[in-house]
Coordinates of N, CA and C in Angstrom, one line a residue:
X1 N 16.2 -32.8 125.4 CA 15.4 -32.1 126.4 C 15.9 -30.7 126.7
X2 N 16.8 -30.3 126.7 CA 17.9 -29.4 127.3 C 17.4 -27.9 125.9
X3 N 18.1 -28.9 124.7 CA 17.3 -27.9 123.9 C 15.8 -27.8 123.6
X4 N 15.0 -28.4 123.6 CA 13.2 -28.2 123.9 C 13.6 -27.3 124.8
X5 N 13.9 -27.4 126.0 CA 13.6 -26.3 127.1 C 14.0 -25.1 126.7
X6 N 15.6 -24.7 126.1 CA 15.9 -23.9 125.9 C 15.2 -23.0 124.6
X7 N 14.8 -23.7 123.4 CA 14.3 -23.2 122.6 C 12.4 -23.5 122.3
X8 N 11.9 -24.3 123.1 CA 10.7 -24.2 122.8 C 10.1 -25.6 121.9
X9 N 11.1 -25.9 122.1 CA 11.0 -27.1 120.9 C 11.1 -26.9 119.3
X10 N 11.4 -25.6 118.9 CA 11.6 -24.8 117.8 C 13.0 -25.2 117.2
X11 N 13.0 -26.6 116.0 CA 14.8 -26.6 115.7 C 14.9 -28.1 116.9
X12 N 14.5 -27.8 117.8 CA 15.6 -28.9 118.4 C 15.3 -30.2 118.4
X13 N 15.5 -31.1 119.1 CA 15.0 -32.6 118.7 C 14.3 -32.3 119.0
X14 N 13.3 -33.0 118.5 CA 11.4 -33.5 118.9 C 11.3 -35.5 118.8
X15 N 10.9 -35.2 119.7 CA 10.1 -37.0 120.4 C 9.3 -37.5 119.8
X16 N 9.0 -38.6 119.5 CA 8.6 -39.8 118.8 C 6.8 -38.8 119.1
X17 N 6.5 -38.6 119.9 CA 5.1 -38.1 120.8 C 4.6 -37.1 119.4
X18 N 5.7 -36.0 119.2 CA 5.2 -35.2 118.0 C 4.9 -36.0 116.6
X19 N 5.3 -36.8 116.5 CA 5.3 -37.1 114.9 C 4.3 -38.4 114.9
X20 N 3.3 -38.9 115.7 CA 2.7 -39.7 115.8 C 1.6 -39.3 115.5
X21 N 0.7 -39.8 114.4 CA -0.6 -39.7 114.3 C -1.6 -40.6 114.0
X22 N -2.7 -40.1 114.8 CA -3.9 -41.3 114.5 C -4.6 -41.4 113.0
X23 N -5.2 -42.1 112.5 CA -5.6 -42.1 111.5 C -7.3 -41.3 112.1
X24 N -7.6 -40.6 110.5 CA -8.7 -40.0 111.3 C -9.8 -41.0 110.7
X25 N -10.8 -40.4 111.1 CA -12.3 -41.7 110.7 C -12.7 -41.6 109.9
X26 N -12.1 -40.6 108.8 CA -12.5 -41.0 107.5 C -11.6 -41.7 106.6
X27 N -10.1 -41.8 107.3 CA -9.0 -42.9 106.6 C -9.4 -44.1 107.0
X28 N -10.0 -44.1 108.5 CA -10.4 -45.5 109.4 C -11.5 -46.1 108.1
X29 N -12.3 -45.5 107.7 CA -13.8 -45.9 106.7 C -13.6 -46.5 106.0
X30 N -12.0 -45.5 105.1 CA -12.2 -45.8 103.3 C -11.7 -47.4 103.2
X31 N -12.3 -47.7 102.1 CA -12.2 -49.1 101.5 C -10.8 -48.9 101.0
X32 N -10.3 -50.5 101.1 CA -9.0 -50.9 100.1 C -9.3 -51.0 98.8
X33 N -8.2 -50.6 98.0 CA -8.3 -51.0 96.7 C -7.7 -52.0 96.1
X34 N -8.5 -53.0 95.2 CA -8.7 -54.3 94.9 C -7.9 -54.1 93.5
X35 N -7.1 -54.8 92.9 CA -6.5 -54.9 91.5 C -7.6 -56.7 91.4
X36 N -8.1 -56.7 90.2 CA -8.7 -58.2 89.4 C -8.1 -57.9 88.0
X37 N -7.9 -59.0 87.8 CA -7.2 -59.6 86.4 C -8.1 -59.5 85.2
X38 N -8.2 -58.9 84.0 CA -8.9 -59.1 83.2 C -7.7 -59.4 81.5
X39 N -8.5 -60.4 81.0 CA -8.0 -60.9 79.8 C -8.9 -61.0 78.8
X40 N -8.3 -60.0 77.6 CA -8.8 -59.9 76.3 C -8.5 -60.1 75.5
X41 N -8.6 -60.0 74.0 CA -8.7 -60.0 72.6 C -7.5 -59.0 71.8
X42 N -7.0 -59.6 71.2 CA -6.5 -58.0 70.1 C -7.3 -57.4 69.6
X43 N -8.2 -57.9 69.1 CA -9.4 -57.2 68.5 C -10.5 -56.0 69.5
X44 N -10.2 -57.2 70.6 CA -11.0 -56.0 71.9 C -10.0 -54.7 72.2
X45 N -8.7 -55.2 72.4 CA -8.4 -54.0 72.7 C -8.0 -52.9 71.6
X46 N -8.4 -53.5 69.8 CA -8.5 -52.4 69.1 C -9.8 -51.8 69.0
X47 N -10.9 -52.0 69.6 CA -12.1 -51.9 69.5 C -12.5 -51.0 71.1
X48 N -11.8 -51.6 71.5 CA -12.7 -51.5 73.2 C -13.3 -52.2 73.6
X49 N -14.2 -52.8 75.1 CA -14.8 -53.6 75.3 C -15.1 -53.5 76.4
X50 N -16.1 -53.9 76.9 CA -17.4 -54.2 78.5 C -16.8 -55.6 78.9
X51 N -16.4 -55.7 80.6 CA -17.0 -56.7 80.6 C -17.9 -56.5 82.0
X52 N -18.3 -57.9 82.4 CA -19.1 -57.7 83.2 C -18.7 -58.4 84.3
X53 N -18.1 -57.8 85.9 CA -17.7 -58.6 86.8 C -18.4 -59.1 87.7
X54 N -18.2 -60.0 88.4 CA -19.4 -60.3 89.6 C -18.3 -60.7 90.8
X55 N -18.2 -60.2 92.1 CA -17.3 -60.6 93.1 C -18.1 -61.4 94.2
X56 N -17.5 -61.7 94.8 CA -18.2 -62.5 96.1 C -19.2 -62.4 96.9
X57 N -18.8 -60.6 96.9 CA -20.1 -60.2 98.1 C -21.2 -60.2 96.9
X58 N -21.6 -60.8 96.2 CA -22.4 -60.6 94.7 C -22.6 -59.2 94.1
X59 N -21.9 -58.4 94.4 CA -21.8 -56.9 93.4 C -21.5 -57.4 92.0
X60 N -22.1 -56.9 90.8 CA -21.7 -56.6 89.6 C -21.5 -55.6 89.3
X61 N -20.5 -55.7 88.5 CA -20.0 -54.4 87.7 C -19.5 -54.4 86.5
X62 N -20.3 -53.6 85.4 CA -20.0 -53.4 84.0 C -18.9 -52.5 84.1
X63 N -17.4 -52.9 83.5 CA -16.6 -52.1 83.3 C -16.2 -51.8 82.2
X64 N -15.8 -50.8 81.4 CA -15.6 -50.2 80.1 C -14.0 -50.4 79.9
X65 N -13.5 -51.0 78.5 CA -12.2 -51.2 78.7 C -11.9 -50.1 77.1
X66 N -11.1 -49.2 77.6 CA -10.7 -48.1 75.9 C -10.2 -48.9 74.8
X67 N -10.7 -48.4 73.6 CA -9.9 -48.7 72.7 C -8.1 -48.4 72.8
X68 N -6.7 -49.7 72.4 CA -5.6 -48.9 72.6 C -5.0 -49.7 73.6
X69 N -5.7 -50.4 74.5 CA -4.9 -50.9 75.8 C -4.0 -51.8 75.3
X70 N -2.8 -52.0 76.4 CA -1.9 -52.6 76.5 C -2.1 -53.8 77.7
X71 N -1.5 -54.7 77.1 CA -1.1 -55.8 78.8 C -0.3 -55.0 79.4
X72 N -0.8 -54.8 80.8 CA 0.3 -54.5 81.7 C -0.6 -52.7 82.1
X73 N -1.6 -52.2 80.9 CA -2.4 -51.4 81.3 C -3.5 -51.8 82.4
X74 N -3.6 -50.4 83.4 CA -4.5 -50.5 84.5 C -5.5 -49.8 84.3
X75 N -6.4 -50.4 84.5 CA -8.0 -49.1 84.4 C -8.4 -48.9 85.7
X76 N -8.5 -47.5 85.9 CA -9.0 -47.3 87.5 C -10.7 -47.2 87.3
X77 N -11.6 -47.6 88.4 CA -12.7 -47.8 88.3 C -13.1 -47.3 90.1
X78 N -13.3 -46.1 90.2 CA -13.0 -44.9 91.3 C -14.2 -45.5 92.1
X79 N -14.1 -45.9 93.5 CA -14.9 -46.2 94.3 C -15.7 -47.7 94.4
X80 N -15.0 -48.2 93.2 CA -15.6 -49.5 93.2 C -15.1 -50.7 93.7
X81 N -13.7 -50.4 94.6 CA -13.0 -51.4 95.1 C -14.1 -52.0 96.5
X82 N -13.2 -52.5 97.6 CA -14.0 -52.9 98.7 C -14.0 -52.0 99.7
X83 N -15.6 -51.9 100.7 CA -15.8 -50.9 101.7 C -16.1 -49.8 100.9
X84 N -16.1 -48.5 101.6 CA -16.8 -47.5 100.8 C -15.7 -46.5 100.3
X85 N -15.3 -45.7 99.4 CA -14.3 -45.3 98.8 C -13.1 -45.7 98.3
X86 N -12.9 -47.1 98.4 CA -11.9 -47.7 97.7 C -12.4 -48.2 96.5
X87 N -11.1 -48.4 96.0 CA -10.9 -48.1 94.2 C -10.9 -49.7 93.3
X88 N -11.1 -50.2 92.2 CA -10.9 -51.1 91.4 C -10.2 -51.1 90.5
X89 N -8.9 -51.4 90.5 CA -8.0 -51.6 89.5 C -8.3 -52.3 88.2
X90 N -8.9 -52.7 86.9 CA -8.6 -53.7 86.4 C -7.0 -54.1 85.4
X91 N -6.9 -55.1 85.6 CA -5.2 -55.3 85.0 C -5.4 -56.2 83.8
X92 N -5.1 -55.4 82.7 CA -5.2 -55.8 81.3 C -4.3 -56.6 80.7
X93 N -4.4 -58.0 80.2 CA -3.3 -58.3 79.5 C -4.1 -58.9 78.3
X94 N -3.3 -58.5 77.5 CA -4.0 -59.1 75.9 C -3.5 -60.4 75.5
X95 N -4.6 -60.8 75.0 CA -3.7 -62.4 74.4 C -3.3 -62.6 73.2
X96 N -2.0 -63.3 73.2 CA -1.3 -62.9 71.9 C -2.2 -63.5 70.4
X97 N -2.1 -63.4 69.3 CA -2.9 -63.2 68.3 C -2.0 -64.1 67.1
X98 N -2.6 -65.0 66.1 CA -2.1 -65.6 65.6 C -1.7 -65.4 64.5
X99 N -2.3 -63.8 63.8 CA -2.0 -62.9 63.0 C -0.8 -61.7 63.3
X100 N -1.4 -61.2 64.0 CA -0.5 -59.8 64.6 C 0.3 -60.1 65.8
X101 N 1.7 -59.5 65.6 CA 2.6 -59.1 66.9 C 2.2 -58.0 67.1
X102 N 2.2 -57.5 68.2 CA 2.2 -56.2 68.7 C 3.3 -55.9 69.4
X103 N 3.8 -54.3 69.2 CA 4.6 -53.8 69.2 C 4.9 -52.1 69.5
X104 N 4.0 -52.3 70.8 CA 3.5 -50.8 71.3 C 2.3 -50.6 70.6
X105 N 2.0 -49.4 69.7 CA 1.1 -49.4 69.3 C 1.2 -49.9 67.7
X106 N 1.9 -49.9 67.3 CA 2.5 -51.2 66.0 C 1.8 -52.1 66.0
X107 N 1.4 -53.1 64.4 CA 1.3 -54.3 64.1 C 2.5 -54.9 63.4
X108 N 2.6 -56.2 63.6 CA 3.5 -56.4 62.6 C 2.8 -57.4 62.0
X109 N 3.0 -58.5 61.2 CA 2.7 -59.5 60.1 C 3.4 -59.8 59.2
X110 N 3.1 -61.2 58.8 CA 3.6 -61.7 57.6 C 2.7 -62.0 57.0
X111 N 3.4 -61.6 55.5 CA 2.0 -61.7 54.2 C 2.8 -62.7 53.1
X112 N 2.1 -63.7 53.2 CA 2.4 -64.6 52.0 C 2.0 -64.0 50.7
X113 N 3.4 -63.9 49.5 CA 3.6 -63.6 48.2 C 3.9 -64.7 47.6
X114 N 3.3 -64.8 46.4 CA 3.3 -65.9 45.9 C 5.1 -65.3 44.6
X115 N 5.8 -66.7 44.3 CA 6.7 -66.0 43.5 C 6.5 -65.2 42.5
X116 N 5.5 -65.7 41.5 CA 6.2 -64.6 40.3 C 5.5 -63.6 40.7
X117 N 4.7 -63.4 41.9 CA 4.6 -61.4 41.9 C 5.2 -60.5 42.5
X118 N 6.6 -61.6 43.3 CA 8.1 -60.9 44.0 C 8.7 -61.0 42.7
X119 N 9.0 -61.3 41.6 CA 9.6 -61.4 41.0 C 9.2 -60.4 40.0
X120 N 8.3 -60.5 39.5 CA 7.6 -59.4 38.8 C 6.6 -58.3 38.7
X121 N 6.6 -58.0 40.3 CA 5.9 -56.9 41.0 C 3.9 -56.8 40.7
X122 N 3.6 -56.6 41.6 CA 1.8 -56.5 41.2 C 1.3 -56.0 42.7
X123 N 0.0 -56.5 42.7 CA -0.4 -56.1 44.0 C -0.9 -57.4 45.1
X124 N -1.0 -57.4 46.4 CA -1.6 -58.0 46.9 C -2.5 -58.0 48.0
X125 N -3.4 -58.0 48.3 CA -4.2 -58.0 49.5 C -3.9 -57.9 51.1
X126 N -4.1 -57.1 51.6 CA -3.2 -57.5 53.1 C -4.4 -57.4 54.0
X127 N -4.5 -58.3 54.6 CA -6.2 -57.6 55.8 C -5.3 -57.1 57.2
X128 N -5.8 -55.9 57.4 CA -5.0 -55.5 58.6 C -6.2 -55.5 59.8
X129 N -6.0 -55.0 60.8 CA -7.4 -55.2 61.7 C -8.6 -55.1 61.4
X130 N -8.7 -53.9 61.0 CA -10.2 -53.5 60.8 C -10.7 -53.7 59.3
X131 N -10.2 -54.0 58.5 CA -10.4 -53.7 56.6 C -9.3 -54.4 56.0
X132 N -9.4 -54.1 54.5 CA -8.3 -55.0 53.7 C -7.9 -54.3 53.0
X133 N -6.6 -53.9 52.8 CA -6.2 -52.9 52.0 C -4.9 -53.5 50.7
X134 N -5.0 -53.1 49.8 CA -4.0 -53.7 48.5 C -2.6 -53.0 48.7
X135 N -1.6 -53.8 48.8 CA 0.2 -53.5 48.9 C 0.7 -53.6 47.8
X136 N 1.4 -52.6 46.9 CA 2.1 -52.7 45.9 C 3.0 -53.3 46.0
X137 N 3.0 -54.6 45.5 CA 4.8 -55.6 45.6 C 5.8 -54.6 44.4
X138 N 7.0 -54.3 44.7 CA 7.3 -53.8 43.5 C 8.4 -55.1 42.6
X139 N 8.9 -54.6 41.5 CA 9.6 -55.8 40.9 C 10.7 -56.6 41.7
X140 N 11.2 -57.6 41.6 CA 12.2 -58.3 42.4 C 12.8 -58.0 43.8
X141 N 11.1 -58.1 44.4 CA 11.0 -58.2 46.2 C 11.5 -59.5 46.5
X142 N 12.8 -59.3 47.7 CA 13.2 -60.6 47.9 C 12.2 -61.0 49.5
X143 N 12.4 -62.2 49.7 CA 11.8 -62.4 51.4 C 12.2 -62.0 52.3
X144 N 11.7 -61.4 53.6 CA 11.7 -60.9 54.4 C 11.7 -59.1 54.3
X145 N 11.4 -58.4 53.1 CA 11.2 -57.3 52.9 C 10.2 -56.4 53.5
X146 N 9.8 -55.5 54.3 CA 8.7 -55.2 55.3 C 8.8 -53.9 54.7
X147 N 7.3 -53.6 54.6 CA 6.4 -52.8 54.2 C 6.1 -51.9 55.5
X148 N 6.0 -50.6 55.9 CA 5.3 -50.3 56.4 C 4.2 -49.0 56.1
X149 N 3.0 -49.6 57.0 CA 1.9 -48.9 55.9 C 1.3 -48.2 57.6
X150 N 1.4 -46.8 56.9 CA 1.1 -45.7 58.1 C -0.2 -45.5 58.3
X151 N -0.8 -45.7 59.9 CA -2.0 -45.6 60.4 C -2.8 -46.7 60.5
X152 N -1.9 -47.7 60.2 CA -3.1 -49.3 60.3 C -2.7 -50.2 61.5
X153 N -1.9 -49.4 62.5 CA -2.0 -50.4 63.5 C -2.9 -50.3 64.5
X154 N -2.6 -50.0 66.3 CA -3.4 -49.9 67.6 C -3.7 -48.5 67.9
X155 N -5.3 -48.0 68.0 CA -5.0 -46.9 68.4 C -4.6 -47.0 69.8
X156 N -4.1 -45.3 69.7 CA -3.7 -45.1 70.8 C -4.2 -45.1 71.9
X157 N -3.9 -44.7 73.2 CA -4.7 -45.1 74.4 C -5.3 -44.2 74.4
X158 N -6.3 -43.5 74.9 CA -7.1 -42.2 75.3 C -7.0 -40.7 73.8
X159 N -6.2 -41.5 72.9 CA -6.7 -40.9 71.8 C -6.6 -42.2 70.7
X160 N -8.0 -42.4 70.3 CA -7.9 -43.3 69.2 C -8.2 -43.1 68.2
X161 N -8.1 -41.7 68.1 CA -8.3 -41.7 66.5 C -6.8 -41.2 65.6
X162 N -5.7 -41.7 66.9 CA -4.3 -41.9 66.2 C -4.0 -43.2 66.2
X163 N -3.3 -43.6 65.2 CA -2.9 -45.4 65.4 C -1.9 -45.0 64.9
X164 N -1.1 -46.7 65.7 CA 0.0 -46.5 65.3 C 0.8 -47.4 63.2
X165 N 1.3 -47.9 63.1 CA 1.4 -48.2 61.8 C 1.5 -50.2 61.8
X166 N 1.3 -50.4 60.7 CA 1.6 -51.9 60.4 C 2.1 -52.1 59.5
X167 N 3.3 -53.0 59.8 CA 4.5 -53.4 59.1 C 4.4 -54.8 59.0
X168 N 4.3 -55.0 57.2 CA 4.1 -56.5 57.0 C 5.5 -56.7 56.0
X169 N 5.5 -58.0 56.5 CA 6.5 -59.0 56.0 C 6.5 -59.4 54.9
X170 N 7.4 -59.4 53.7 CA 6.4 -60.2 53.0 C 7.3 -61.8 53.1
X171 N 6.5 -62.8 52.7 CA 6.9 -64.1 52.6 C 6.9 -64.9 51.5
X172 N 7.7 -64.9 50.5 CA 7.7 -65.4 48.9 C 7.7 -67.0 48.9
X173 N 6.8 -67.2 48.6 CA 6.4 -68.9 48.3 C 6.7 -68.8 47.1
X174 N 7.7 -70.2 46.8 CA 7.8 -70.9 45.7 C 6.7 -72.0 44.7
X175 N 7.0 -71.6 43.5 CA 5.4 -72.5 43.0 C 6.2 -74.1 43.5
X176 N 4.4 -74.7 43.5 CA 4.6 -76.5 44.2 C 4.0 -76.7 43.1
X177 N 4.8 -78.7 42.9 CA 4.4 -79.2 42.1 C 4.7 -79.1 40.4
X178 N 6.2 -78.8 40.6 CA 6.3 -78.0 39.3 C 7.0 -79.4 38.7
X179 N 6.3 -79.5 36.9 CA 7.1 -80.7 36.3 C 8.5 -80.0 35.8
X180 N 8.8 -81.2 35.0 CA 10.4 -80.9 34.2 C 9.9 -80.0 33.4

């Protein structure tokens, strides 16, 4: 108080009274924003994908999901949360895939080689997401030797016309059934 008086309140303490504010009526209005869970595809999220929400108060809403997403990626959906100017989060997690690991924007895989074309090199088939493309085995590939082939993995998020690469395994099967 002593210094308030002496200085004006300029510098000196100031009271709980100054630093208190009301919310004004347009923070009073705005709506909260809502995070909903949404679960996809590998395929969706190398593709992109719609879905279509419906909430309680019966609003629907078609939401656009980018090519590129990650689990753990948020999509903001600006004004669409609850009340008027609050926002909709949706929270992306992908489900895992019985082909591909993913690994940022990476694929990985294992590709069954049959022996004699680890042993004596040829080609094999590999289907990566989108197409099938042929991998030179070269001569005396042992197992677990990983290939990586640039541009065939996830695009990227908000640029998809970069991907990241896919790295396959290969896996040497032995012939079955073999006589003396």
């Amino acid at each position: 108080d002593f210094f308030e008086t002496l200085f004006g309140g300029m510098g000196g303490a100031r009271t709980a009274r100054q630093y208190t504010r009301r919310p004004t009526a347009q923070a009073q209005a705005r709506g909260r924003d809502i995070e909903h869970p949404v679960q996809i595809t590998l395929e969706e999220a190398f593709n992109g994908t719609t879905r279509l929400l419906t909430f309680e108060d019966g609003r629907r809403i078609e939401a656009t999901i980018p090519p590129g997403v990650k689990t753990g990626s948020k999509i903001r959906l600006s004004g669409q949360g609850a009340g008027a100017g609050g926002d909709l989060y949706l929270k992306i997690s992908v489900m895992p895939n019985s082909t591909y690991e993913r690994d940022g924007d990476d694929l990985r895989r294992e590709q069954p080689v049959d022996f004699f074309t680890a042993l004596l090199g040829g080609e094999v088939k590999v289907a990566t997401i989108d197409k099938e493309v042929r991998l030179t085995i070269p001569p005396e590939t042992d197992s677990g030797k990983t290939f990586r082939l640039k541009g065939l993995g996830m695009p990227k998020l908000n640029k998809p016309e970069k991907r990241g690469d896919l790295y396959v395994t290969v896996e040497v099967q032995g012939p079955k059934n073999l006589t003396a």
